[in-house]
């Protein structure tokens, strides 16, 4: 089983909020200071801090502090984990095995039972 499903659940919970999705979209364009993120929303600074904590704690976003400012950016490692899980799910829908050790050569409409 090797996957940490608790961590994935945390990530998907973070992704289930419209504001957090908008923040991630903004960060896809590059690192931003919290003040620049806040400008785009009709929320308070403590509410933004709450959203950013959730995104950072689950591993989708990373931060760095410079003086009194906090800069946020996408955490590539966290996003890669979500991407790989979704690739696994999509492969099942396409009836393809994603296990690199599989030698079965999965046939169409036959699910691999590795």
mmCIF file of C-alpha atoms in Angstrom:
data_model
loop_
_atom_site.group_PDB
_atom_site.id
_atom_site.type_symbol
_atom_site.label_atom_id
_atom_site.label_comp_id
_atom_site.label_asym_id
_atom_site.label_seq_id
_atom_site.Cartn_x
_atom_site.Cartn_y
_atom_site.Cartn_z
ATOM 1 C CA UNK A 1 0.000 0.000 0.000
ATOM 2 C CA UNK A 2 2.909 2.472 0.400
ATOM 3 C CA UNK A 3 0.662 5.551 0.077
ATOM 4 C CA UNK A 4 -0.095 7.895 2.945
ATOM 5 C CA UNK A 5 -3.841 8.233 2.464
ATOM 6 C CA UNK A 6 -4.152 10.578 5.437
ATOM 7 C CA UNK A 7 -1.851 13.063 3.723
ATOM 8 C CA UNK A 8 -3.792 12.735 0.463
ATOM 9 C CA UNK A 9 -7.058 13.336 2.332
ATOM 10 C CA UNK A 10 -5.519 16.468 3.847
ATOM 11 C CA UNK A 11 -4.502 17.689 0.381
ATOM 12 C CA UNK A 12 -7.909 17.046 -1.146
ATOM 13 C CA UNK A 13 -9.599 18.766 1.784
ATOM 14 C CA UNK A 14 -7.383 21.802 1.126
ATOM 15 C CA UNK A 15 -8.344 21.654 -2.553
ATOM 16 C CA UNK A 16 -12.066 21.564 -1.732
ATOM 17 C CA UNK A 17 -12.239 25.269 -0.882
ATOM 18 C CA UNK A 18 -12.835 27.832 -3.646
ATOM 19 C CA UNK A 19 -10.584 30.478 -2.054
ATOM 20 C CA UNK A 20 -7.711 28.021 -1.667
ATOM 21 C CA UNK A 21 -8.076 26.937 -5.301
ATOM 22 C CA UNK A 22 -7.917 30.583 -6.346
ATOM 23 C CA UNK A 23 -4.811 31.084 -4.193
ATOM 24 C CA UNK A 24 -3.145 28.056 -5.799
ATOM 25 C CA UNK A 25 -4.012 29.417 -9.229
ATOM 26 C CA UNK A 26 -2.382 32.729 -8.321
ATOM 27 C CA UNK A 27 0.725 30.948 -7.036
ATOM 28 C CA UNK A 28 1.033 28.970 -10.276
ATOM 29 C CA UNK A 29 2.168 32.237 -11.848
ATOM 30 C CA UNK A 30 4.970 32.616 -9.283
ATOM 31 C CA UNK A 31 5.818 33.421 -5.689
ATOM 32 C CA UNK A 32 3.641 36.037 -3.997
ATOM 33 C CA UNK A 33 3.736 38.006 -0.791
ATOM 34 C CA UNK A 34 0.751 37.462 1.508
ATOM 35 C CA UNK A 35 -0.196 41.122 1.037
ATOM 36 C CA UNK A 36 -0.517 40.617 -2.750
ATOM 37 C CA UNK A 37 -2.721 37.570 -2.249
ATOM 38 C CA UNK A 38 -4.890 39.450 0.234
ATOM 39 C CA UNK A 39 -5.475 42.260 -2.293
ATOM 40 C CA UNK A 40 -7.400 39.847 -4.533
ATOM 41 C CA UNK A 41 -9.845 38.674 -1.869
ATOM 42 C CA UNK A 42 -12.575 40.190 0.253
ATOM 43 C CA UNK A 43 -11.303 38.462 3.407
ATOM 44 C CA UNK A 44 -9.420 39.493 6.522
ATOM 45 C CA UNK A 45 -5.735 38.852 7.107
ATOM 46 C CA UNK A 46 -6.480 36.206 9.786
ATOM 47 C CA UNK A 47 -8.740 34.357 7.315
ATOM 48 C CA UNK A 48 -5.975 34.416 4.697
ATOM 49 C CA UNK A 49 -3.523 33.125 7.312
ATOM 50 C CA UNK A 50 -5.903 30.260 8.047
ATOM 51 C CA UNK A 51 -6.110 29.318 4.357
ATOM 52 C CA UNK A 52 -2.339 29.559 3.944
ATOM 53 C CA UNK A 53 -1.734 27.380 7.007
ATOM 54 C CA UNK A 54 -3.977 24.668 5.549
ATOM 55 C CA UNK A 55 -2.198 24.838 2.177
ATOM 56 C CA UNK A 56 1.252 24.765 3.795
ATOM 57 C CA UNK A 57 0.442 22.051 6.345
ATOM 58 C CA UNK A 58 -0.789 19.648 3.658
ATOM 59 C CA UNK A 59 2.316 20.250 1.528
ATOM 60 C CA UNK A 60 0.817 22.009 -1.496
ATOM 61 C CA UNK A 61 2.387 25.397 -0.682
ATOM 62 C CA UNK A 62 5.658 26.436 0.905
ATOM 63 C CA UNK A 63 6.564 29.739 2.508
ATOM 64 C CA UNK A 64 9.584 31.799 3.378
ATOM 65 C CA UNK A 65 9.839 34.760 5.676
ATOM 66 C CA UNK A 66 11.789 37.881 4.749
ATOM 67 C CA UNK A 67 11.703 40.401 7.571
ATOM 68 C CA UNK A 68 8.050 40.883 8.438
ATOM 69 C CA UNK A 69 6.819 39.628 5.050
ATOM 70 C CA UNK A 70 5.859 36.062 4.178
ATOM 71 C CA UNK A 71 6.204 34.858 0.601
ATOM 72 C CA UNK A 72 4.289 31.836 -0.674
ATOM 73 C CA UNK A 73 4.941 29.526 -3.618
ATOM 74 C CA UNK A 74 3.748 26.198 -4.976
ATOM 75 C CA UNK A 75 5.447 23.182 -3.414
ATOM 76 C CA UNK A 76 6.321 21.047 -6.427
ATOM 77 C CA UNK A 77 6.809 17.879 -4.361
ATOM 78 C CA UNK A 78 3.324 18.085 -2.835
ATOM 79 C CA UNK A 79 1.660 18.800 -6.163
ATOM 80 C CA UNK A 80 3.563 15.929 -7.773
ATOM 81 C CA UNK A 81 2.134 13.528 -5.163
ATOM 82 C CA UNK A 82 -1.425 14.570 -5.987
ATOM 83 C CA UNK A 83 -0.666 14.327 -9.704
ATOM 84 C CA UNK A 84 0.711 10.780 -9.396
ATOM 85 C CA UNK A 85 -2.284 9.626 -7.377
ATOM 86 C CA UNK A 86 -4.641 11.044 -9.991
ATOM 87 C CA UNK A 87 -2.631 9.335 -12.754
ATOM 88 C CA UNK A 88 -3.100 6.029 -10.891
ATOM 89 C CA UNK A 89 -6.854 6.653 -10.660
ATOM 90 C CA UNK A 90 -7.073 7.647 -14.333
ATOM 91 C CA UNK A 91 -5.140 4.529 -15.372
ATOM 92 C CA UNK A 92 -7.750 2.343 -13.676
ATOM 93 C CA UNK A 93 -10.424 4.136 -15.687
ATOM 94 C CA UNK A 94 -8.427 3.346 -18.833
ATOM 95 C CA UNK A 95 -7.816 -0.253 -17.642
ATOM 96 C CA UNK A 96 -4.055 0.177 -17.581
ATOM 97 C CA UNK A 97 -1.712 -0.983 -14.876
ATOM 98 C CA UNK A 98 0.571 1.711 -13.465
ATOM 99 C CA UNK A 99 2.765 -0.699 -11.501
ATOM 100 C CA UNK A 100 6.200 -0.463 -13.123
ATOM 101 C CA UNK A 101 6.972 -4.053 -12.056
ATOM 102 C CA UNK A 102 3.890 -5.451 -13.834
ATOM 103 C CA UNK A 103 4.794 -7.791 -16.656
ATOM 104 C CA UNK A 104 1.238 -8.814 -17.563
ATOM 105 C CA UNK A 105 0.850 -6.486 -20.521
ATOM 106 C CA UNK A 106 -2.688 -5.659 -19.478
ATOM 107 C CA UNK A 107 -5.300 -6.326 -22.191
ATOM 108 C CA UNK A 108 -8.105 -3.919 -23.039
ATOM 109 C CA UNK A 109 -10.999 -4.063 -20.536
ATOM 110 C CA UNK A 110 -8.987 -6.290 -18.182
ATOM 111 C CA UNK A 111 -8.046 -4.800 -14.815
ATOM 112 C CA UNK A 112 -4.627 -5.722 -13.522
ATOM 113 C CA UNK A 113 -4.606 -7.487 -10.160
ATOM 114 C CA UNK A 114 -0.977 -6.849 -9.235
#
